[in-house]
GROMACS .gro file of C-alpha atoms in nm:
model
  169
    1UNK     CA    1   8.858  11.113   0.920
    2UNK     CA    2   8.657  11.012   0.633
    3UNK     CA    3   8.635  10.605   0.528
    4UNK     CA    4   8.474  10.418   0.302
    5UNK     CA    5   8.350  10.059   0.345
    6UNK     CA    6   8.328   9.828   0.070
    7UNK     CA    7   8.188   9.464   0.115
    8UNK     CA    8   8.016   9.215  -0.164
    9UNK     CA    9   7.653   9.216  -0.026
   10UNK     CA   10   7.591   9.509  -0.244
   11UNK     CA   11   7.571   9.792  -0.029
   12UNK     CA   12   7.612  10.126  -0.076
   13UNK     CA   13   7.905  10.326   0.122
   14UNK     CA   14   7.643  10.542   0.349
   15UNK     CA   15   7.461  10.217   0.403
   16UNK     CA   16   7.699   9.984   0.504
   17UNK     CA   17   7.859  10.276   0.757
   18UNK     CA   18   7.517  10.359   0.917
   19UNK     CA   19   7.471   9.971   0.962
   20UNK     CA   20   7.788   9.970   1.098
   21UNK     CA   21   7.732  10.298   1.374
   22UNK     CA   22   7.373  10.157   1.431
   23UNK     CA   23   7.387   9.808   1.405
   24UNK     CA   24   7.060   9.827   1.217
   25UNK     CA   25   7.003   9.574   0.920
   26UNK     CA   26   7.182   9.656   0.606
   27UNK     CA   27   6.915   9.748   0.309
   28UNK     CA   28   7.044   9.505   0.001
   29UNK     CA   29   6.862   9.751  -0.244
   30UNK     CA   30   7.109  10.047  -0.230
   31UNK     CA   31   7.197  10.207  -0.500
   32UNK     CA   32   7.563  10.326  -0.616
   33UNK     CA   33   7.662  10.595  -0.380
   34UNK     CA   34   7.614  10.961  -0.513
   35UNK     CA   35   7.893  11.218  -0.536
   36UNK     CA   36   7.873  11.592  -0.538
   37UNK     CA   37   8.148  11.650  -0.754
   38UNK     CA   38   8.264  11.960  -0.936
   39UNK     CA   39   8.005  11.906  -1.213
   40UNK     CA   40   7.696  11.820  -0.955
   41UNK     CA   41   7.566  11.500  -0.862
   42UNK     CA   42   7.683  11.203  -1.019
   43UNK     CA   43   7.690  10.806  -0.992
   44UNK     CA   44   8.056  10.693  -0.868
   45UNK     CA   45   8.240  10.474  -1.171
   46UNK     CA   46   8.459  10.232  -1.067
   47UNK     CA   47   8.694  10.055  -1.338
   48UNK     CA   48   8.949   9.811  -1.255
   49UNK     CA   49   9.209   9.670  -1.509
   50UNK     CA   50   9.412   9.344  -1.340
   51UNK     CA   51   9.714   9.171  -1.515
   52UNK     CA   52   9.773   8.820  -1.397
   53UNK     CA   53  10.123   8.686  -1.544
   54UNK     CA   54  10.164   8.275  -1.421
   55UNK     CA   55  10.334   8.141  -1.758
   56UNK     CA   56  10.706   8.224  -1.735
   57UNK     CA   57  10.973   8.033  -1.916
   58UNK     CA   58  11.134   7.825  -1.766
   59UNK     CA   59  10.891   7.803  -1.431
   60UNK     CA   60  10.531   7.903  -1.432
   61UNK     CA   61  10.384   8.109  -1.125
   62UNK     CA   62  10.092   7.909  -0.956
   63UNK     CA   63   9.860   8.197  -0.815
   64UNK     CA   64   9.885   8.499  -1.033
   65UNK     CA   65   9.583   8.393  -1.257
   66UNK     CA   66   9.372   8.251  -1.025
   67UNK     CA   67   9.423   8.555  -0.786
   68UNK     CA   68   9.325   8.793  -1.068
   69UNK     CA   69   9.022   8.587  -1.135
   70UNK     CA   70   8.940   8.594  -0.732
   71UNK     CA   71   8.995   8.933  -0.736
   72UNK     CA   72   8.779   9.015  -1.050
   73UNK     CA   73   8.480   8.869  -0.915
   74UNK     CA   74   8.483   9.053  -0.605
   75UNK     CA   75   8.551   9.421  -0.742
   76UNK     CA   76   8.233   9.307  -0.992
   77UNK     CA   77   8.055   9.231  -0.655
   78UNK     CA   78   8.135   9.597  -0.537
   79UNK     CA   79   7.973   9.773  -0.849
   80UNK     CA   80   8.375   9.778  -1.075
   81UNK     CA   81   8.387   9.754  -1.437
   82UNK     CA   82   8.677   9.523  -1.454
   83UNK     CA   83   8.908   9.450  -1.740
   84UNK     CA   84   9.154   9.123  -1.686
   85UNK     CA   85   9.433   9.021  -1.864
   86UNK     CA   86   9.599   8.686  -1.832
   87UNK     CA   87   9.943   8.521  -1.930
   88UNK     CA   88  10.006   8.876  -2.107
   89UNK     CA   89  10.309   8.983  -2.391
   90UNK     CA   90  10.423   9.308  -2.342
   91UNK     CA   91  10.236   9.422  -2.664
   92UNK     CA   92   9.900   9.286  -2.462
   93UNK     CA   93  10.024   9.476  -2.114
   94UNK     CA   94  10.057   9.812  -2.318
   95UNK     CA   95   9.737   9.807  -2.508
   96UNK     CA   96   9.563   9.726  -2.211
   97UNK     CA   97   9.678  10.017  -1.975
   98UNK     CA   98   9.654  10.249  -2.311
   99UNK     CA   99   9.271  10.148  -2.354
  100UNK     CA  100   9.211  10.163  -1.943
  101UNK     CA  101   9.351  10.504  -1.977
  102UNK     CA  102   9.126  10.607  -2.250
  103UNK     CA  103   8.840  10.446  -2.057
  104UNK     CA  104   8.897  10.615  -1.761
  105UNK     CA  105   8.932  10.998  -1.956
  106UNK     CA  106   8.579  10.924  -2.139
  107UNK     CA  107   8.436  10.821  -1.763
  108UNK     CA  108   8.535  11.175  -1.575
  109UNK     CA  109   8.668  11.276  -1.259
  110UNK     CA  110   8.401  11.101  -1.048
  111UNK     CA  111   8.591  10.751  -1.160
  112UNK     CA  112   8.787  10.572  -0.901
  113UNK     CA  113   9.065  10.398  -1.088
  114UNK     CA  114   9.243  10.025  -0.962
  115UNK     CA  115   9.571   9.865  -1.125
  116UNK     CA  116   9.603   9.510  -0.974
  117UNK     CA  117   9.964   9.347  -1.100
  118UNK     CA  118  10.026   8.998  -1.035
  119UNK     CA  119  10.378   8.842  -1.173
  120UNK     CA  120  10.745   8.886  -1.175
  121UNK     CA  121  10.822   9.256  -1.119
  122UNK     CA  122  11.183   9.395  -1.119
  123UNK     CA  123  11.323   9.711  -0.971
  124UNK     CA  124  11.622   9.851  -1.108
  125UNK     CA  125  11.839  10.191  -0.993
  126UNK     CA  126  11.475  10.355  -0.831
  127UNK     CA  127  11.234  10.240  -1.127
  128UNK     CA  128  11.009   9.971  -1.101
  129UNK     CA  129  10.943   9.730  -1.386
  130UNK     CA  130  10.689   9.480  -1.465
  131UNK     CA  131  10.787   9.162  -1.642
  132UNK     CA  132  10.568   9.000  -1.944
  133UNK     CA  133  10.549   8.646  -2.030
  134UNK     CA  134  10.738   8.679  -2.338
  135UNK     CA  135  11.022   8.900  -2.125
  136UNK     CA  136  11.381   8.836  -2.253
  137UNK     CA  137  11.612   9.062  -2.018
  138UNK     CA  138  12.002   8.965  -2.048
  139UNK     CA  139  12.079   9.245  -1.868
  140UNK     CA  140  11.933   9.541  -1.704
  141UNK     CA  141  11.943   9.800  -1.971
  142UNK     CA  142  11.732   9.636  -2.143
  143UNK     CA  143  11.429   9.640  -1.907
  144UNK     CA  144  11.290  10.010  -2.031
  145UNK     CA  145  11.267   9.882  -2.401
  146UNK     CA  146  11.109   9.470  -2.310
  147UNK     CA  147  10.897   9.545  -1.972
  148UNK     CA  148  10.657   9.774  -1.889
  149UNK     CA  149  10.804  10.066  -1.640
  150UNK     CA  150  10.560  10.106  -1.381
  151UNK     CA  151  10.569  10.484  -1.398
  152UNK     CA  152  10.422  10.472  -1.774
  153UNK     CA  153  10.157  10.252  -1.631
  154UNK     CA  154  10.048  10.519  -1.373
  155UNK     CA  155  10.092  10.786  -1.621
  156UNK     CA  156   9.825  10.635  -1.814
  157UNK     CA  157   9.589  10.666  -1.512
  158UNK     CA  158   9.700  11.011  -1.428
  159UNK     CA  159   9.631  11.155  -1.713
  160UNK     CA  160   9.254  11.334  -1.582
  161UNK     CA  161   9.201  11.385  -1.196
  162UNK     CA  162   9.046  11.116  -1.034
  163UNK     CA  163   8.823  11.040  -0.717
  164UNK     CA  164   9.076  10.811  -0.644
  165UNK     CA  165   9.392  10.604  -0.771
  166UNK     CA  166   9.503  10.266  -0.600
  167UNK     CA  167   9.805  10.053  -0.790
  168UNK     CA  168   9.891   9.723  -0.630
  169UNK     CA  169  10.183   9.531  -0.774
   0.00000   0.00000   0.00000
């Protein structure tokens, strides 16, 4: 079964798994893993776009800011390129996964891809939904039109074959 080990001392994938078979010192100098892709040897890209929502009306949420921040910094520490997004509209939500989308079609198939959601989220008759700040739902029908539907999110990321794809909400 193939893994892959990612910690925040820098190390590179073969490194950190031969330090872990060997117990031999980890070398802090590795470079980014290489990948023999379709195209030949290339340097792994990883991108990372995270949406923290805390400022609801009426009641903010306490953590989702401070866990995207958390989280950005330790994706940076593991070699991601990471765009963040805090307290977002719906406007800001959609240009953001738009221009992550475009950024991961310019960066090719050796990209590894990571949507982080943290907010209110709704799911309604098998779709999921998540909720801006500025959200104003009365009633369900209108979360397609004043939410963003998780499955246009993804779409954005599916667009090119990937390495990998990981959405957390």
């Amino acid at each position: 079964m193939r893994s892959r080990w990612f910690d925040l001392s820098g190390e590179s994938c073969a490194t950190a798994a031969s330090a872990l078979d060997s117990n031999a010192p980890p070398d802090s100098t590795a470079a980014a893993p290489e990948i023999d892709g379709p195209s030949g040897s290339g340097v792994e890209q990883r991108f990372a776009l995270l949406i923290g929502n805390a400022s609801y009306s009426p009641a903010a949420l306490a953590n989702p800011v401070q866990d995207v921040r958390l989280l950005a910094w330790t994706l940076e520490g593991m070699g991601f390129s990471v765009r963040r997004v805090e307290n977002a509209t719906l406007a800001a939500m959609q240009d953001a996964v738009i221009a992550f989308g475009e950024e991961l079609d310019a960066a090719g198939a050796n990209a590894i891809a990571l949507l982080y959601f943290a907010g209110h989220g709704v799911q309604h008759e098998g779709g999921n939904f998540l909720l801006p700040v500025d959200a104003r739902i009365p009633a369900p029908h209108y979360l397609a039109t004043r939410s963003l539907p998780l499955d246009v999110a993804v779409a954005q990321l599916a667009r090119c074959p990937r390495r990998a794809t990981i959405v957390a909400i």
